[in-house]
């Protein structure tokens, strides 16, 4: 049975995502409204081990809803993967009087939270914050919508120069295991082809597709490549295409970490706020080792183990077919 919760800790871990600050704000202000104390844990699980804590009040989260990144910072922490590291983190939490945790992050964050909660019986709620949109239990993860818009803006600008110089651009976007950004931004940006981790695309098939465009007198083309594409990334694909098809002047653009930055969209701010609010309420209702996520237009919980282990592909068959046709 979960003991009464008087103080909660909140941390962000793994890759940063636009909207994390809006989520932190919602967690802190909801908890304070419910009569709880809140401790901010800096630099993710590393902060647990180093006792890098700071008590938070309403003013601590003022004027951050519009900011990208995370005011609590984030870091990778190998030590937390060890039993000894997690024990050190627990001892620090206990000394600080923290009764429960809200963790905001992705797959690795949830995996660490699951181990930690089981070992030390500390209540934990996970909030999906990752631009990759690759976690089961939520239709959308915090930061995904903003990243999509960032990529679309970049594609639009690249198309201007591609058309001016009659070039073929291979644009690589983030998505080591998930093609959500590539697929959605590719459709919205009018890409001629989209290469995804979940779906193998033969180089010869891509070349035939580009040849069809050349026959139709297309003056430029853009191919979106998810970084986890099975062919090996944009540079490799571009090289192989150039060897067999030199109709266009070929260029590669790696969008990289700019996809993580920027002010969160309205959608991400509202989503993050809803999930932060829900996480605190779930803790107070006695729930633990679950994630909160958006399904349809309702906030639902999913066991953390299921959120980690369920690798259900989020790519809509309709979107995949539409991408081929359009």
PDB file of C-alpha atoms in Angstrom:
ATOM      1  CA  UNK A   1       0.000   0.000   0.000  1.00  0.00           C
ATOM      2  CA  UNK A   2       1.338   3.442  -0.965  1.00  0.00           C
ATOM      3  CA  UNK A   3       1.936   5.706   2.001  1.00  0.00           C
ATOM      4  CA  UNK A   4       0.619   9.247   2.104  1.00  0.00           C
ATOM      5  CA  UNK A   5       2.447  11.497  -0.326  1.00  0.00           C
ATOM      6  CA  UNK A   6       3.574  14.860   0.991  1.00  0.00           C
ATOM      7  CA  UNK A   7       6.468  15.732  -1.299  1.00  0.00           C
ATOM      8  CA  UNK A   8       7.093  14.790  -4.913  1.00  0.00           C
ATOM      9  CA  UNK A   9      10.207  15.055  -7.044  1.00  0.00           C
ATOM     10  CA  UNK A  10      10.176  15.869 -10.750  1.00  0.00           C
ATOM     11  CA  UNK A  11      12.947  15.269 -13.286  1.00  0.00           C
ATOM     12  CA  UNK A  12      13.575  15.231 -17.020  1.00  0.00           C
ATOM     13  CA  UNK A  13      15.852  12.602 -18.524  1.00  0.00           C
ATOM     14  CA  UNK A  14      17.207  11.526 -21.892  1.00  0.00           C
ATOM     15  CA  UNK A  15      16.888  13.730 -24.962  1.00  0.00           C
ATOM     16  CA  UNK A  16      15.221  17.090 -24.415  1.00  0.00           C
ATOM     17  CA  UNK A  17      11.935  17.838 -26.152  1.00  0.00           C
ATOM     18  CA  UNK A  18      10.015  21.098 -26.648  1.00  0.00           C
ATOM     19  CA  UNK A  19       7.185  21.188 -24.114  1.00  0.00           C
ATOM     20  CA  UNK A  20       9.117  19.663 -21.225  1.00  0.00           C
ATOM     21  CA  UNK A  21       9.088  23.038 -19.453  1.00  0.00           C
ATOM     22  CA  UNK A  22       5.324  23.323 -19.857  1.00  0.00           C
ATOM     23  CA  UNK A  23       5.044  19.866 -18.296  1.00  0.00           C
ATOM     24  CA  UNK A  24       7.321  20.747 -15.369  1.00  0.00           C
ATOM     25  CA  UNK A  25       5.216  23.862 -14.803  1.00  0.00           C
ATOM     26  CA  UNK A  26       2.005  21.821 -14.718  1.00  0.00           C
ATOM     27  CA  UNK A  27       3.463  19.241 -12.318  1.00  0.00           C
ATOM     28  CA  UNK A  28       4.761  21.888  -9.908  1.00  0.00           C
ATOM     29  CA  UNK A  29       1.662  24.075  -9.865  1.00  0.00           C
ATOM     30  CA  UNK A  30      -0.772  21.159  -9.668  1.00  0.00           C
ATOM     31  CA  UNK A  31       1.161  19.610  -6.771  1.00  0.00           C
ATOM     32  CA  UNK A  32       1.342  22.910  -4.889  1.00  0.00           C
ATOM     33  CA  UNK A  33      -2.385  23.446  -5.427  1.00  0.00           C
ATOM     34  CA  UNK A  34      -3.007  20.004  -3.920  1.00  0.00           C
ATOM     35  CA  UNK A  35      -0.994  20.901  -0.821  1.00  0.00           C
ATOM     36  CA  UNK A  36       2.180  19.012  -1.745  1.00  0.00           C
ATOM     37  CA  UNK A  37       5.778  20.149  -1.675  1.00  0.00           C
ATOM     38  CA  UNK A  38       7.844  19.819  -4.840  1.00  0.00           C
ATOM     39  CA  UNK A  39      11.534  19.118  -5.320  1.00  0.00           C
ATOM     40  CA  UNK A  40      13.146  19.757  -8.692  1.00  0.00           C
ATOM     41  CA  UNK A  41      15.832  17.209  -9.564  1.00  0.00           C
ATOM     42  CA  UNK A  42      18.455  18.620 -11.903  1.00  0.00           C
ATOM     43  CA  UNK A  43      20.230  16.658 -14.665  1.00  0.00           C
ATOM     44  CA  UNK A  44      17.906  13.660 -14.604  1.00  0.00           C
ATOM     45  CA  UNK A  45      19.022  10.474 -12.901  1.00  0.00           C
ATOM     46  CA  UNK A  46      22.511  11.924 -12.488  1.00  0.00           C
ATOM     47  CA  UNK A  47      20.900  14.536 -10.253  1.00  0.00           C
ATOM     48  CA  UNK A  48      19.380  11.786  -8.132  1.00  0.00           C
ATOM     49  CA  UNK A  49      22.822  10.303  -7.528  1.00  0.00           C
ATOM     50  CA  UNK A  50      24.454  13.702  -6.910  1.00  0.00           C
ATOM     51  CA  UNK A  51      21.546  15.018  -4.769  1.00  0.00           C
ATOM     52  CA  UNK A  52      21.255  17.975  -7.122  1.00  0.00           C
ATOM     53  CA  UNK A  53      17.898  19.075  -5.719  1.00  0.00           C
ATOM     54  CA  UNK A  54      16.076  22.378  -5.388  1.00  0.00           C
ATOM     55  CA  UNK A  55      12.767  23.104  -3.691  1.00  0.00           C
ATOM     56  CA  UNK A  56      10.289  24.602  -6.135  1.00  0.00           C
ATOM     57  CA  UNK A  57       7.431  27.048  -5.734  1.00  0.00           C
ATOM     58  CA  UNK A  58       5.030  28.748  -8.124  1.00  0.00           C
ATOM     59  CA  UNK A  59       7.604  31.356  -9.075  1.00  0.00           C
ATOM     60  CA  UNK A  60      10.131  28.636  -9.941  1.00  0.00           C
ATOM     61  CA  UNK A  61       8.141  27.828 -13.059  1.00  0.00           C
ATOM     62  CA  UNK A  62       7.069  31.319 -14.090  1.00  0.00           C
ATOM     63  CA  UNK A  63       7.674  32.384 -17.676  1.00  0.00           C
ATOM     64  CA  UNK A  64       8.826  28.961 -18.903  1.00  0.00           C
ATOM     65  CA  UNK A  65       5.784  27.566 -20.755  1.00  0.00           C
ATOM     66  CA  UNK A  66       7.026  29.072 -24.026  1.00  0.00           C
ATOM     67  CA  UNK A  67      10.636  27.924 -23.676  1.00  0.00           C
ATOM     68  CA  UNK A  68      12.164  24.920 -25.386  1.00  0.00           C
ATOM     69  CA  UNK A  69      14.547  22.527 -23.660  1.00  0.00           C
ATOM     70  CA  UNK A  70      14.194  21.853 -19.933  1.00  0.00           C
ATOM     71  CA  UNK A  71      14.966  24.148 -16.993  1.00  0.00           C
ATOM     72  CA  UNK A  72      15.768  21.035 -14.932  1.00  0.00           C
ATOM     73  CA  UNK A  73      18.456  20.047 -17.456  1.00  0.00           C
ATOM     74  CA  UNK A  74      19.028  16.472 -18.548  1.00  0.00           C
ATOM     75  CA  UNK A  75      21.949  14.054 -18.739  1.00  0.00           C
ATOM     76  CA  UNK A  76      22.780  10.471 -19.593  1.00  0.00           C
ATOM     77  CA  UNK A  77      23.691   8.511 -16.478  1.00  0.00           C
ATOM     78  CA  UNK A  78      25.425   5.143 -16.724  1.00  0.00           C
ATOM     79  CA  UNK A  79      25.744   4.869 -12.935  1.00  0.00           C
ATOM     80  CA  UNK A  80      21.960   4.758 -12.545  1.00  0.00           C
ATOM     81  CA  UNK A  81      21.970   1.541 -14.560  1.00  0.00           C
ATOM     82  CA  UNK A  82      23.675  -0.151 -11.596  1.00  0.00           C
ATOM     83  CA  UNK A  83      22.009  -1.287  -8.396  1.00  0.00           C
ATOM     84  CA  UNK A  84      24.551   0.698  -6.388  1.00  0.00           C
ATOM     85  CA  UNK A  85      23.785   3.873  -8.331  1.00  0.00           C
ATOM     86  CA  UNK A  86      20.056   3.514  -7.856  1.00  0.00           C
ATOM     87  CA  UNK A  87      20.554   2.850  -4.124  1.00  0.00           C
ATOM     88  CA  UNK A  88      22.520   6.085  -3.836  1.00  0.00           C
ATOM     89  CA  UNK A  89      19.684   7.925  -5.591  1.00  0.00           C
ATOM     90  CA  UNK A  90      17.100   6.426  -3.270  1.00  0.00           C
ATOM     91  CA  UNK A  91      19.076   7.356  -0.171  1.00  0.00           C
ATOM     92  CA  UNK A  92      19.286  10.948  -1.411  1.00  0.00           C
ATOM     93  CA  UNK A  93      15.544  11.080  -2.049  1.00  0.00           C
ATOM     94  CA  UNK A  94      14.826   9.646   1.383  1.00  0.00           C
ATOM     95  CA  UNK A  95      17.107  12.195   3.046  1.00  0.00           C
ATOM     96  CA  UNK A  96      15.283  14.981   1.176  1.00  0.00           C
ATOM     97  CA  UNK A  97      11.889  13.645   2.265  1.00  0.00           C
ATOM     98  CA  UNK A  98      10.690  12.957  -1.276  1.00  0.00           C
ATOM     99  CA  UNK A  99       7.854  10.399  -1.290  1.00  0.00           C
ATOM    100  CA  UNK A 100       7.189   9.978  -5.042  1.00  0.00           C
ATOM    101  CA  UNK A 101       8.560  10.846  -8.471  1.00  0.00           C
ATOM    102  CA  UNK A 102       7.287  12.207 -11.759  1.00  0.00           C
ATOM    103  CA  UNK A 103       9.744  11.415 -14.569  1.00  0.00           C
ATOM    104  CA  UNK A 104       9.517  13.022 -17.996  1.00  0.00           C
ATOM    105  CA  UNK A 105      11.364  11.353 -20.861  1.00  0.00           C
ATOM    106  CA  UNK A 106      11.474   8.455 -23.262  1.00  0.00           C
ATOM    107  CA  UNK A 107      12.112   4.720 -23.348  1.00  0.00           C
ATOM    108  CA  UNK A 108      15.363   4.797 -21.364  1.00  0.00           C
ATOM    109  CA  UNK A 109      13.849   7.096 -18.764  1.00  0.00           C
ATOM    110  CA  UNK A 110      10.916   4.750 -18.254  1.00  0.00           C
ATOM    111  CA  UNK A 111      13.174   1.696 -18.052  1.00  0.00           C
ATOM    112  CA  UNK A 112      15.199   3.306 -15.273  1.00  0.00           C
ATOM    113  CA  UNK A 113      12.044   4.425 -13.469  1.00  0.00           C
ATOM    114  CA  UNK A 114      10.606   0.915 -13.593  1.00  0.00           C
ATOM    115  CA  UNK A 115      13.707  -0.647 -12.009  1.00  0.00           C
ATOM    116  CA  UNK A 116      13.924   2.115  -9.412  1.00  0.00           C
ATOM    117  CA  UNK A 117      10.290   1.890  -8.354  1.00  0.00           C
ATOM    118  CA  UNK A 118      10.380  -1.901  -8.053  1.00  0.00           C
ATOM    119  CA  UNK A 119      13.590  -1.986  -6.049  1.00  0.00           C
ATOM    120  CA  UNK A 120      12.654   0.669  -3.520  1.00  0.00           C
ATOM    121  CA  UNK A 121       8.845   0.727  -3.634  1.00  0.00           C
ATOM    122  CA  UNK A 122       8.769   4.402  -4.488  1.00  0.00           C
ATOM    123  CA  UNK A 123       5.681   5.569  -6.404  1.00  0.00           C
ATOM    124  CA  UNK A 124       6.542   6.787  -9.907  1.00  0.00           C
ATOM    125  CA  UNK A 125       4.500   8.170 -12.797  1.00  0.00           C
ATOM    126  CA  UNK A 126       6.054   8.469 -16.269  1.00  0.00           C
ATOM    127  CA  UNK A 127       5.258  11.224 -18.755  1.00  0.00           C
ATOM    128  CA  UNK A 128       6.249  10.593 -22.413  1.00  0.00           C
ATOM    129  CA  UNK A 129       8.545  13.393 -23.533  1.00  0.00           C
ATOM    130  CA  UNK A 130      10.383  12.609 -26.771  1.00  0.00           C
ATOM    131  CA  UNK A 131      10.298  14.080 -30.268  1.00  0.00           C
ATOM    132  CA  UNK A 132      10.323  10.570 -31.785  1.00  0.00           C
ATOM    133  CA  UNK A 133       6.719   9.750 -30.790  1.00  0.00           C
ATOM    134  CA  UNK A 134       7.808   6.156 -30.262  1.00  0.00           C
ATOM    135  CA  UNK A 135       6.245   5.247 -26.907  1.00  0.00           C
ATOM    136  CA  UNK A 136       3.222   3.005 -26.557  1.00  0.00           C
ATOM    137  CA  UNK A 137       0.325   4.394 -24.549  1.00  0.00           C
ATOM    138  CA  UNK A 138       0.089   7.881 -26.026  1.00  0.00           C
ATOM    139  CA  UNK A 139      -0.950   8.908 -29.525  1.00  0.00           C
ATOM    140  CA  UNK A 140       1.444  11.839 -29.245  1.00  0.00           C
ATOM    141  CA  UNK A 141       4.497  12.421 -27.076  1.00  0.00           C
ATOM    142  CA  UNK A 142       5.600  15.822 -25.803  1.00  0.00           C
ATOM    143  CA  UNK A 143       7.778  17.555 -28.406  1.00  0.00           C
ATOM    144  CA  UNK A 144       6.715  15.551 -31.440  1.00  0.00           C
ATOM    145  CA  UNK A 145       4.391  18.187 -32.890  1.00  0.00           C
ATOM    146  CA  UNK A 146       6.986  20.939 -32.484  1.00  0.00           C
ATOM    147  CA  UNK A 147       9.707  18.825 -34.090  1.00  0.00           C
ATOM    148  CA  UNK A 148       7.401  18.104 -37.013  1.00  0.00           C
ATOM    149  CA  UNK A 149       6.782  21.791 -37.564  1.00  0.00           C
ATOM    150  CA  UNK A 150      10.503  22.542 -37.336  1.00  0.00           C
ATOM    151  CA  UNK A 151      11.242  19.924 -40.005  1.00  0.00           C
ATOM    152  CA  UNK A 152       8.468  21.164 -42.287  1.00  0.00           C
ATOM    153  CA  UNK A 153       9.794  24.714 -42.071  1.00  0.00           C
ATOM    154  CA  UNK A 154      13.257  23.470 -43.005  1.00  0.00           C
ATOM    155  CA  UNK A 155      11.903  21.403 -45.914  1.00  0.00           C
ATOM    156  CA  UNK A 156      10.069  24.437 -47.290  1.00  0.00           C
ATOM    157  CA  UNK A 157      13.272  26.477 -47.244  1.00  0.00           C
ATOM    158  CA  UNK A 158      15.338  23.693 -48.784  1.00  0.00           C
ATOM    159  CA  UNK A 159      12.787  23.313 -51.570  1.00  0.00           C
ATOM    160  CA  UNK A 160      13.265  26.976 -52.500  1.00  0.00           C
ATOM    161  CA  UNK A 161      16.956  26.477 -53.171  1.00  0.00           C
ATOM    162  CA  UNK A 162      16.430  23.018 -54.666  1.00  0.00           C
ATOM    163  CA  UNK A 163      14.067  24.440 -57.275  1.00  0.00           C
ATOM    164  CA  UNK A 164      16.346  27.408 -58.003  1.00  0.00           C
ATOM    165  CA  UNK A 165      19.332  25.158 -58.773  1.00  0.00           C
ATOM    166  CA  UNK A 166      17.494  22.079 -60.093  1.00  0.00           C
ATOM    167  CA  UNK A 167      18.844  19.921 -57.300  1.00  0.00           C
ATOM    168  CA  UNK A 168      17.964  16.678 -55.588  1.00  0.00           C
ATOM    169  CA  UNK A 169      18.110  17.067 -51.805  1.00  0.00           C
ATOM    170  CA  UNK A 170      18.305  14.208 -49.352  1.00  0.00           C
ATOM    171  CA  UNK A 171      17.105  15.586 -46.015  1.00  0.00           C
ATOM    172  CA  UNK A 172      17.899  13.462 -42.971  1.00  0.00           C
ATOM    173  CA  UNK A 173      15.617  13.812 -39.960  1.00  0.00           C
ATOM    174  CA  UNK A 174      15.731  12.277 -36.489  1.00  0.00           C
ATOM    175  CA  UNK A 175      14.210   8.868 -35.946  1.00  0.00           C
ATOM    176  CA  UNK A 176      16.606   6.046 -35.140  1.00  0.00           C
ATOM    177  CA  UNK A 177      13.832   3.515 -34.567  1.00  0.00           C
ATOM    178  CA  UNK A 178      10.730   5.509 -35.468  1.00  0.00           C
ATOM    179  CA  UNK A 179       9.752   7.027 -38.792  1.00  0.00           C
ATOM    180  CA  UNK A 180       6.961   9.203 -37.384  1.00  0.00           C
ATOM    181  CA  UNK A 181       8.728  12.522 -38.019  1.00  0.00           C
ATOM    182  CA  UNK A 182       9.930  11.466 -41.465  1.00  0.00           C
ATOM    183  CA  UNK A 183       6.520  10.226 -42.594  1.00  0.00           C
ATOM    184  CA  UNK A 184       4.423  13.114 -41.336  1.00  0.00           C
ATOM    185  CA  UNK A 185       6.865  15.880 -42.238  1.00  0.00           C
ATOM    186  CA  UNK A 186       7.483  14.228 -45.604  1.00  0.00           C
ATOM    187  CA  UNK A 187       3.796  14.260 -46.450  1.00  0.00           C
ATOM    188  CA  UNK A 188       3.297  17.810 -45.176  1.00  0.00           C
ATOM    189  CA  UNK A 189       6.408  19.011 -46.995  1.00  0.00           C
ATOM    190  CA  UNK A 190       5.503  17.380 -50.301  1.00  0.00           C
ATOM    191  CA  UNK A 191       8.559  15.096 -50.422  1.00  0.00           C
ATOM    192  CA  UNK A 192       9.010  12.929 -53.496  1.00  0.00           C
ATOM    193  CA  UNK A 193      10.041   9.920 -51.402  1.00  0.00           C
ATOM    194  CA  UNK A 194      10.299   8.998 -47.717  1.00  0.00           C
ATOM    195  CA  UNK A 195      12.681   6.398 -46.304  1.00  0.00           C
ATOM    196  CA  UNK A 196      11.719   4.886 -42.951  1.00  0.00           C
ATOM    197  CA  UNK A 197      13.258   2.496 -40.386  1.00  0.00           C
ATOM    198  CA  UNK A 198      10.064   0.430 -40.336  1.00  0.00           C
ATOM    199  CA  UNK A 199       9.884  -0.095 -44.094  1.00  0.00           C
ATOM    200  CA  UNK A 200      12.738  -1.158 -46.345  1.00  0.00           C
ATOM    201  CA  UNK A 201      13.099   0.842 -49.547  1.00  0.00           C
ATOM    202  CA  UNK A 202      15.452  -0.565 -52.183  1.00  0.00           C
ATOM    203  CA  UNK A 203      17.807   1.971 -53.759  1.00  0.00           C
ATOM    204  CA  UNK A 204      16.787   0.757 -57.227  1.00  0.00           C
ATOM    205  CA  UNK A 205      13.124   1.413 -56.437  1.00  0.00           C
ATOM    206  CA  UNK A 206      13.989   4.918 -55.242  1.00  0.00           C
ATOM    207  CA  UNK A 207      15.952   5.587 -58.417  1.00  0.00           C
ATOM    208  CA  UNK A 208      13.039   4.434 -60.595  1.00  0.00           C
ATOM    209  CA  UNK A 209      10.774   6.799 -58.688  1.00  0.00           C
ATOM    210  CA  UNK A 210      13.166   9.693 -59.255  1.00  0.00           C
ATOM    211  CA  UNK A 211      13.546   8.771 -62.936  1.00  0.00           C
ATOM    212  CA  UNK A 212       9.765   8.997 -63.322  1.00  0.00           C
ATOM    213  CA  UNK A 213       9.951  12.520 -61.917  1.00  0.00           C
ATOM    214  CA  UNK A 214      12.734  13.445 -64.313  1.00  0.00           C
ATOM    215  CA  UNK A 215      10.697  12.168 -67.264  1.00  0.00           C
ATOM    216  CA  UNK A 216       7.859  14.405 -66.089  1.00  0.00           C
ATOM    217  CA  UNK A 217      10.277  17.352 -66.194  1.00  0.00           C
ATOM    218  CA  UNK A 218      10.478  17.865 -62.426  1.00  0.00           C
ATOM    219  CA  UNK A 219      13.079  20.565 -61.847  1.00  0.00           C
ATOM    220  CA  UNK A 220      13.936  19.423 -58.330  1.00  0.00           C
ATOM    221  CA  UNK A 221      13.172  16.692 -55.800  1.00  0.00           C
ATOM    222  CA  UNK A 222      13.353  16.197 -52.052  1.00  0.00           C
ATOM    223  CA  UNK A 223      13.778  12.809 -50.397  1.00  0.00           C
ATOM    224  CA  UNK A 224      13.238  12.550 -46.623  1.00  0.00           C
ATOM    225  CA  UNK A 225      15.441   9.981 -44.881  1.00  0.00           C
ATOM    226  CA  UNK A 226      14.929   8.968 -41.246  1.00  0.00           C
ATOM    227  CA  UNK A 227      18.330   8.569 -39.568  1.00  0.00           C
ATOM    228  CA  UNK A 228      17.492   4.927 -38.793  1.00  0.00           C
ATOM    229  CA  UNK A 229      16.584   4.051 -42.384  1.00  0.00           C
ATOM    230  CA  UNK A 230      17.718   0.533 -43.226  1.00  0.00           C
ATOM    231  CA  UNK A 231      19.894   1.738 -46.105  1.00  0.00           C
ATOM    232  CA  UNK A 232      22.264   3.548 -43.753  1.00  0.00           C
ATOM    233  CA  UNK A 233      21.312   7.227 -43.692  1.00  0.00           C
ATOM    234  CA  UNK A 234      21.124  10.142 -46.094  1.00  0.00           C
ATOM    235  CA  UNK A 235      24.802  10.318 -47.125  1.00  0.00           C
ATOM    236  CA  UNK A 236      24.905   6.640 -48.049  1.00  0.00           C
ATOM    237  CA  UNK A 237      21.610   6.798 -49.945  1.00  0.00           C
ATOM    238  CA  UNK A 238      22.687   9.943 -51.799  1.00  0.00           C
ATOM    239  CA  UNK A 239      25.969   8.331 -52.805  1.00  0.00           C
ATOM    240  CA  UNK A 240      24.273   5.204 -54.155  1.00  0.00           C
ATOM    241  CA  UNK A 241      21.683   7.224 -56.070  1.00  0.00           C
ATOM    242  CA  UNK A 242      24.353   9.524 -57.545  1.00  0.00           C
ATOM    243  CA  UNK A 243      26.284   6.500 -58.834  1.00  0.00           C
ATOM    244  CA  UNK A 244      23.319   5.341 -60.912  1.00  0.00           C
ATOM    245  CA  UNK A 245      21.299   8.495 -61.518  1.00  0.00           C
ATOM    246  CA  UNK A 246      22.952  11.836 -62.220  1.00  0.00           C
ATOM    247  CA  UNK A 247      20.014  13.782 -63.610  1.00  0.00           C
ATOM    248  CA  UNK A 248      20.173  16.190 -60.673  1.00  0.00           C
ATOM    249  CA  UNK A 249      22.922  17.969 -58.784  1.00  0.00           C
ATOM    250  CA  UNK A 250      22.663  15.987 -55.522  1.00  0.00           C
ATOM    251  CA  UNK A 251      22.948  17.513 -52.043  1.00  0.00           C
ATOM    252  CA  UNK A 252      22.505  16.221 -48.477  1.00  0.00           C
ATOM    253  CA  UNK A 253      21.142  18.196 -45.548  1.00  0.00           C
ATOM    254  CA  UNK A 254      21.267  16.734 -42.015  1.00  0.00           C
ATOM    255  CA  UNK A 255      18.791  18.641 -39.833  1.00  0.00           C
ATOM    256  CA  UNK A 256      20.204  17.194 -36.625  1.00  0.00           C
ATOM    257  CA  UNK A 257      19.609  18.728 -33.233  1.00  0.00           C
ATOM    258  CA  UNK A 258      17.784  21.817 -34.435  1.00  0.00           C
ATOM    259  CA  UNK A 259      14.758  19.483 -34.420  1.00  0.00           C
ATOM    260  CA  UNK A 260      14.920  19.358 -30.614  1.00  0.00           C
ATOM    261  CA  UNK A 261      14.926  23.106 -30.087  1.00  0.00           C
ATOM    262  CA  UNK A 262      12.546  26.012 -30.376  1.00  0.00           C
ATOM    263  CA  UNK A 263       9.422  27.212 -28.640  1.00  0.00           C
ATOM    264  CA  UNK A 264       6.823  24.434 -28.291  1.00  0.00           C
ATOM    265  CA  UNK A 265       3.702  24.648 -30.420  1.00  0.00           C
ATOM    266  CA  UNK A 266       0.313  25.332 -28.867  1.00  0.00           C
ATOM    267  CA  UNK A 267      -0.489  21.623 -29.179  1.00  0.00           C
ATOM    268  CA  UNK A 268       2.649  20.593 -27.278  1.00  0.00           C
ATOM    269  CA  UNK A 269       2.071  23.188 -24.551  1.00  0.00           C
ATOM    270  CA  UNK A 270      -1.476  21.998 -23.940  1.00  0.00           C
ATOM    271  CA  UNK A 271      -0.535  18.298 -24.172  1.00  0.00           C
ATOM    272  CA  UNK A 272       2.352  18.761 -21.738  1.00  0.00           C
ATOM    273  CA  UNK A 273       0.146  20.661 -19.321  1.00  0.00           C
ATOM    274  CA  UNK A 274      -2.557  18.001 -19.430  1.00  0.00           C
ATOM    275  CA  UNK A 275      -0.076  15.191 -18.837  1.00  0.00           C
ATOM    276  CA  UNK A 276       1.670  17.009 -15.965  1.00  0.00           C
ATOM    277  CA  UNK A 277      -1.669  17.708 -14.309  1.00  0.00           C
ATOM    278  CA  UNK A 278      -2.758  14.088 -14.757  1.00  0.00           C
ATOM    279  CA  UNK A 279       0.519  12.667 -13.392  1.00  0.00           C
ATOM    280  CA  UNK A 280       0.098  14.399 -10.037  1.00  0.00           C
ATOM    281  CA  UNK A 281      -3.523  13.294  -9.775  1.00  0.00           C
ATOM    282  CA  UNK A 282      -2.566   9.694 -10.544  1.00  0.00           C
ATOM    283  CA  UNK A 283       0.004   9.719  -7.740  1.00  0.00           C
ATOM    284  CA  UNK A 284      -2.551  11.090  -5.295  1.00  0.00           C
ATOM    285  CA  UNK A 285      -5.028   8.426  -6.413  1.00  0.00           C
ATOM    286  CA  UNK A 286      -2.532   5.767  -5.325  1.00  0.00           C
ATOM    287  CA  UNK A 287      -1.288   4.740  -8.770  1.00  0.00           C
ATOM    288  CA  UNK A 288       2.335   3.919  -9.510  1.00  0.00           C
ATOM    289  CA  UNK A 289       4.502   2.476 -12.279  1.00  0.00           C
ATOM    290  CA  UNK A 290       2.176   3.801 -14.965  1.00  0.00           C
ATOM    291  CA  UNK A 291       2.569   6.362 -17.719  1.00  0.00           C
ATOM    292  CA  UNK A 292       0.010   9.001 -18.620  1.00  0.00           C
ATOM    293  CA  UNK A 293      -0.756   9.558 -22.289  1.00  0.00           C
ATOM    294  CA  UNK A 294      -3.221  10.988 -24.771  1.00  0.00           C
ATOM    295  CA  UNK A 295      -5.484   8.499 -26.530  1.00  0.00           C
ATOM    296  CA  UNK A 296      -8.092  10.082 -28.727  1.00  0.00           C
ATOM    297  CA  UNK A 297      -8.780  13.202 -26.713  1.00  0.00           C
ATOM    298  CA  UNK A 298      -8.656  11.548 -23.291  1.00  0.00           C
ATOM    299  CA  UNK A 299      -5.790  11.061 -20.860  1.00  0.00           C
ATOM    300  CA  UNK A 300      -5.260   7.362 -20.103  1.00  0.00           C
ATOM    301  CA  UNK A 301      -2.731   5.372 -18.068  1.00  0.00           C
ATOM    302  CA  UNK A 302      -0.557   2.507 -19.292  1.00  0.00           C
ATOM    303  CA  UNK A 303       1.606   0.228 -17.127  1.00  0.00           C
ATOM    304  CA  UNK A 304       5.200   1.371 -17.494  1.00  0.00           C
ATOM    305  CA  UNK A 305       6.344  -2.136 -18.460  1.00  0.00           C
ATOM    306  CA  UNK A 306       3.816  -2.199 -21.296  1.00  0.00           C
ATOM    307  CA  UNK A 307       4.836   1.266 -22.487  1.00  0.00           C
ATOM    308  CA  UNK A 308       8.426   0.026 -22.693  1.00  0.00           C
ATOM    309  CA  UNK A 309       7.871  -3.444 -24.135  1.00  0.00           C
ATOM    310  CA  UNK A 310       5.051  -2.840 -26.620  1.00  0.00           C
ATOM    311  CA  UNK A 311       6.724  -1.953 -29.916  1.00  0.00           C
ATOM    312  CA  UNK A 312       3.502  -1.474 -31.845  1.00  0.00           C
ATOM    313  CA  UNK A 313       4.309   0.531 -34.960  1.00  0.00           C
ATOM    314  CA  UNK A 314       2.641   3.931 -34.869  1.00  0.00           C
ATOM    315  CA  UNK A 315       2.767   4.510 -38.608  1.00  0.00           C
ATOM    316  CA  UNK A 316      -0.737   4.621 -40.036  1.00  0.00           C
ATOM    317  CA  UNK A 317      -1.229   2.317 -43.048  1.00  0.00           C
ATOM    318  CA  UNK A 318      -3.338   5.081 -44.584  1.00  0.00           C
ATOM    319  CA  UNK A 319      -0.473   7.568 -44.251  1.00  0.00           C
ATOM    320  CA  UNK A 320       1.976   5.095 -45.767  1.00  0.00           C
ATOM    321  CA  UNK A 321      -0.301   4.486 -48.739  1.00  0.00           C
ATOM    322  CA  UNK A 322      -0.993   8.197 -49.095  1.00  0.00           C
ATOM    323  CA  UNK A 323       2.725   8.991 -49.104  1.00  0.00           C
ATOM    324  CA  UNK A 324       3.208   6.585 -52.026  1.00  0.00           C
ATOM    325  CA  UNK A 325       0.345   8.127 -54.018  1.00  0.00           C
ATOM    326  CA  UNK A 326       0.983  11.793 -53.314  1.00  0.00           C
TER     327      UNK A 326
END
